[in-house]
Amino acid sequence: MTERPSSALWRFVEEDDPNGLTLVVDTPQGTHPRRIPPALPLPSYVDHGAGAEAAAHTAAATWGMPDFVFQQAAHAAKGSGRRELGDRLLLAGGRGAVVQVKARTIKPKPDDQEAAWIQKVAAKAMSQAKGTVRQLRMVPADMVNGRGRKLSVDGNAYEWIAVFLLDHPRVPDNAVATWQPVGMPAIALTRRDWDFLFDQLRATTAVLDYLFRAAAEPAIPLGEEPVRYYEFAAADAAEPPADINTELVGPGGRLFSAPQLPQAPAGTDGTNAHLMIRIMLEDIALSPLSETLTEGNRFTVLSDLDRLPVDCGHTRNR
């Protein structure tokens, strides 16, 4: 294995598998390794490009909730003057992500040519994401979530981010994707980065919050998102607790504090709190609706519950 230097606190140790790596975390309590597994395997029944999109969808639906991952219900007919929305959308609460997945489907060329290709597809992806948001703001569209349920999406109801996901067998070292400003936050990730965030946080709202936070920072080399995550997590852990309004819960009780970004994966704190919340979400997602309720009502309730702290045993107030 070879080490690739990163920062003073975190460093990558590459494994024999080029898609897997170990992130070594140096803390005052000692050195702790965290294995970052490869991205989910591609389905065998579709071609590479469609398979990469499906795998990204599966990661978000499995570790997040299928209720928050959307595709267009039906493409507009040819000649209608309406743009086809082929993107995947990630929606929770008042935030949304337009996810553009681009796959390298041929044998990689020398690094300089691969870096140029990445820049080209990143610029195209961001332009497409901008067009999708513009279309949704002009004309709401019916979108279908991972459970096959339809929701009308008005682009004006959401704060948007453009996400470029790269599926590549060998990203050149220190390759950074850049593009012209698209009028909204934007971020580039590898598919492994995407899977890591969902596996780490297990909540779509938390992943969206992270993407907006990271997009406000300078771009980093593709594939190093776990490093930035742990730098944010270390900063959150060092931050003193913020004051919260206790009027909602009344007097008494015991106040707990936890970082917004946990250093340990969600649900590994030795309690069943995270599992209980997931069971609650699944029960709501699978329950029949009364005649007075709509899928929009269900989506609102699920979104509100998904905002519960990632560190479910505590109050997240940092």
XYZ file of C-alpha atoms in Angstrom:
318
model
C 0.000 0.000 0.000
C 1.159 3.544 -0.656
C 0.373 6.708 1.232
C -0.970 9.777 -0.499
C -0.468 12.892 1.661
C -3.515 14.989 2.315
C -3.642 17.118 5.463
C -2.130 17.177 8.933
C -5.034 15.232 10.424
C -6.081 12.849 7.687
C -4.288 10.866 5.027
C -5.221 8.229 2.493
C -3.656 4.804 2.390
C -4.453 3.293 -0.983
C -5.352 -0.385 -1.149
C -4.651 -2.994 -3.789
C -8.159 -2.331 -5.063
C -7.836 1.006 -6.947
C -11.413 1.902 -5.999
C -11.000 1.265 -2.273
C -8.885 3.123 0.258
C -8.326 3.612 3.951
C -8.501 7.036 5.543
C -6.106 7.223 8.494
C -7.317 9.655 11.154
C -4.690 11.073 13.522
C -6.236 12.284 16.793
C -4.897 13.104 20.287
C -6.287 9.718 21.356
C -4.305 7.868 18.692
C -4.494 6.858 15.062
C -7.730 5.372 13.758
C -8.273 3.879 10.280
C -11.560 4.250 8.420
C -11.970 2.119 5.311
C -13.763 3.871 2.469
C -15.187 1.041 0.338
C -15.518 1.194 -3.429
C -18.712 2.588 -4.903
C -21.603 0.161 -5.232
C -21.185 -2.219 -8.178
C -22.981 -1.374 -11.401
C -26.045 -3.425 -12.338
C -25.297 -5.955 -15.064
C -28.530 -5.590 -17.004
C -27.912 -2.086 -18.424
C -25.033 -0.326 -20.164
C -22.317 1.470 -18.208
C -23.754 4.997 -18.310
C -27.261 4.004 -17.262
C -25.785 1.603 -14.714
C -23.809 4.391 -13.023
C -26.996 6.475 -12.740
C -28.895 3.514 -11.303
C -26.135 2.768 -8.782
C -26.080 6.397 -7.584
C -29.868 6.229 -7.211
C -29.580 2.961 -5.256
C -27.046 4.421 -2.806
C -29.247 7.435 -2.059
C -32.411 5.324 -1.788
C -30.847 2.630 0.402
C -28.853 4.681 2.899
C -31.192 7.663 2.664
C -34.826 7.050 1.725
C -36.288 6.121 -1.698
C -38.963 8.748 -1.044
C -36.380 11.528 -1.566
C -34.888 10.360 -4.894
C -36.825 11.384 -8.009
C -36.936 10.988 -11.776
C -39.269 12.608 -14.275
C -42.608 10.802 -14.571
C -42.803 11.051 -18.349
C -40.750 12.852 -20.958
C -42.480 15.497 -22.998
C -43.421 14.532 -26.530
C -41.064 15.520 -29.345
C -41.798 18.937 -30.769
C -43.669 20.079 -27.662
C -41.082 22.753 -26.946
C -40.495 21.379 -23.466
C -37.116 20.152 -22.301
C -36.796 16.539 -21.201
C -35.686 16.266 -17.593
C -33.487 13.205 -17.589
C -31.721 14.107 -14.344
C -32.085 12.476 -10.976
C -33.311 14.842 -8.271
C -32.620 14.621 -4.570
C -35.358 16.448 -2.641
C -35.906 16.864 1.097
C -37.555 19.757 2.869
C -36.826 23.003 1.057
C -33.597 21.862 -0.613
C -32.999 20.017 -3.839
C -30.046 18.658 -5.804
C -29.913 18.082 -9.541
C -27.641 15.058 -9.906
C -25.767 14.582 -13.181
C -23.902 11.258 -13.428
C -21.207 10.986 -16.091
C -19.357 7.711 -16.707
C -16.091 6.983 -18.491
C -17.175 4.098 -20.707
C -13.924 3.577 -22.628
C -10.420 2.710 -21.522
C -8.840 5.755 -19.848
C -6.243 7.714 -21.800
C -3.108 9.392 -20.356
C -3.772 11.528 -17.292
C -3.613 14.903 -19.043
C -6.216 13.774 -21.581
C -8.389 12.305 -18.859
C -8.219 15.552 -16.878
C -9.314 17.467 -19.983
C -12.193 15.028 -20.535
C -13.319 15.447 -16.925
C -13.350 19.224 -17.314
C -15.419 18.889 -20.477
C -18.072 16.601 -18.983
C -18.182 18.597 -15.737
C -18.966 21.787 -17.659
C -21.659 19.936 -19.634
C -23.158 18.451 -16.466
C -23.401 21.826 -14.753
C -24.978 23.419 -17.816
C -27.565 20.637 -17.925
C -28.301 21.034 -14.214
C -28.810 24.770 -14.688
C -31.251 24.064 -17.516
C -33.185 21.596 -15.378
C -33.659 24.085 -12.554
C -34.645 26.814 -14.999
C -37.255 24.508 -16.558
C -38.654 23.456 -13.181
C -38.981 27.091 -12.157
C -40.896 27.914 -15.332
C -43.125 24.822 -15.443
C -43.581 22.404 -12.523
C -43.039 18.769 -13.495
C -44.419 15.490 -12.240
C -41.576 13.471 -10.742
C -41.632 9.878 -9.510
C -39.741 8.830 -6.386
C -38.015 5.560 -5.618
C -41.295 4.014 -4.462
C -43.006 4.829 -7.739
C -45.089 7.666 -6.283
C -45.707 10.899 -8.111
C -45.008 14.388 -6.788
C -45.419 17.691 -8.609
C -42.142 19.607 -8.246
C -42.183 23.394 -8.498
C -38.597 24.573 -8.826
C -39.396 27.840 -7.056
C -40.129 25.968 -3.825
C -36.555 24.704 -3.435
C -33.035 25.962 -2.870
C -30.970 24.116 -5.481
C -27.485 22.707 -5.828
C -25.932 21.125 -8.929
C -24.081 17.851 -8.302
C -21.713 16.317 -10.855
C -21.028 12.645 -10.090
C -18.097 11.052 -11.895
C -17.890 7.304 -12.476
C -14.298 6.695 -13.549
C -12.022 3.641 -13.175
C -8.915 5.752 -12.514
C -9.264 9.426 -11.710
C -5.955 11.235 -12.368
C -4.149 12.349 -9.215
C -5.142 15.836 -8.043
C -7.766 16.201 -10.796
C -10.092 19.084 -9.939
C -13.288 19.668 -11.904
C -14.069 23.301 -12.715
C -16.862 25.051 -14.599
C -18.357 28.457 -15.238
C -20.723 29.742 -12.506
C -24.244 28.364 -12.964
C -26.171 30.694 -10.660
C -26.440 28.202 -7.794
C -24.084 26.181 -5.595
C -22.333 23.344 -7.415
C -20.047 20.491 -6.411
C -18.197 17.617 -8.097
C -17.839 14.183 -6.500
C -16.823 10.709 -7.489
C -19.408 7.981 -7.079
C -17.357 6.620 -4.190
C -17.587 10.022 -2.470
C -21.367 9.998 -2.973
C -21.732 6.512 -1.483
C -19.471 7.463 1.444
C -21.616 10.479 2.376
C -24.837 8.476 2.371
C -23.268 5.570 4.257
C -21.800 7.975 6.819
C -24.873 10.156 7.413
C -27.819 7.847 6.558
C -30.124 10.862 6.105
C -30.900 12.697 2.876
C -31.347 16.038 4.663
C -27.924 15.683 6.280
C -26.305 14.845 2.932
C -27.942 17.858 1.274
C -26.803 20.109 4.132
C -23.271 18.774 3.732
C -23.264 19.317 -0.045
C -24.331 22.953 0.354
C -21.672 23.472 3.034
C -18.916 21.869 0.965
C -19.918 23.720 -2.205
C -19.167 27.014 -0.434
C -15.535 25.936 -0.013
C -12.758 25.872 -2.655
C -12.790 22.858 -4.975
C -10.714 19.843 -3.921
C -9.291 16.934 -5.960
C -11.902 14.425 -7.044
C -12.012 11.448 -4.726
C -10.910 13.330 -1.601
C -14.352 14.257 -0.273
C -13.942 11.938 2.766
C -10.927 14.036 3.794
C -12.959 17.236 3.689
C -15.795 15.527 5.554
C -13.526 14.574 8.446
C -11.983 18.032 8.545
C -15.487 19.473 8.892
C -16.335 16.841 11.518
C -13.215 17.737 13.537
C -14.127 21.428 13.380
C -17.676 20.662 14.507
C -16.418 18.549 17.419
C -14.202 21.428 18.593
C -16.988 24.015 18.317
C -18.654 24.973 21.636
C -22.373 24.151 21.878
C -24.765 26.818 20.691
C -27.696 28.091 22.724
C -31.048 26.617 21.780
C -34.610 27.693 22.470
C -36.006 25.350 25.138
C -39.547 26.796 25.081
C -40.671 24.032 22.733
C -39.885 21.319 25.299
C -40.648 23.201 28.505
C -38.676 23.382 31.758
C -36.611 20.550 33.156
C -34.884 17.795 31.271
C -31.235 17.358 30.441
C -29.501 19.175 27.600
C -27.209 17.196 25.307
C -24.954 18.421 22.538
C -23.485 16.696 19.496
C -21.690 17.841 16.321
C -23.690 18.236 13.137
C -21.259 15.903 11.344
C -20.446 12.750 13.334
C -16.992 11.218 13.039
C -18.455 7.718 13.443
C -20.985 6.504 10.861
C -24.607 7.132 11.826
C -26.163 4.344 13.828
C -22.889 2.989 15.285
C -23.172 4.627 18.711
C -24.366 1.440 20.403
C -28.011 2.544 20.624
C -31.026 1.655 18.495
C -32.155 5.274 18.115
C -31.156 5.544 14.452
C -32.842 2.228 13.642
C -36.010 3.339 15.438
C -36.187 6.534 13.394
C -35.726 4.560 10.170
C -38.546 2.219 11.196
C -40.785 5.227 11.846
C -39.948 6.674 8.439
C -40.648 3.370 6.713
C -43.984 2.987 8.531
C -45.066 6.437 7.356
C -43.826 5.773 3.830
C -45.756 2.497 3.579
C -48.974 3.522 5.355
C -52.102 4.059 3.216
C -53.276 7.648 2.918
C -56.741 8.819 3.884
C -58.840 10.563 1.251
C -57.921 13.989 2.630
C -54.152 13.487 2.351
C -51.819 13.571 -0.647
C -48.348 12.302 -1.463
C -47.240 15.893 -0.949
C -48.415 15.680 2.668
C -46.520 12.427 3.147
C -43.379 13.977 1.638
C -43.618 16.929 4.048
C -43.906 14.677 7.109
C -41.031 12.459 5.971
C -38.869 15.525 5.272
C -39.557 16.952 8.726
C -38.626 13.685 10.419
C -35.517 13.308 8.258
C -34.235 16.533 9.820
C -33.785 14.762 13.157
C -30.138 14.690 14.268
C -27.818 12.213 12.611
C -26.467 11.498 16.092
C -29.951 10.377 17.094
C -29.229 9.878 20.774
C -28.491 13.576 21.295
C -29.708 17.045 20.443
C -27.843 18.429 17.456
C -27.261 22.121 18.147
C -23.817 22.924 16.802
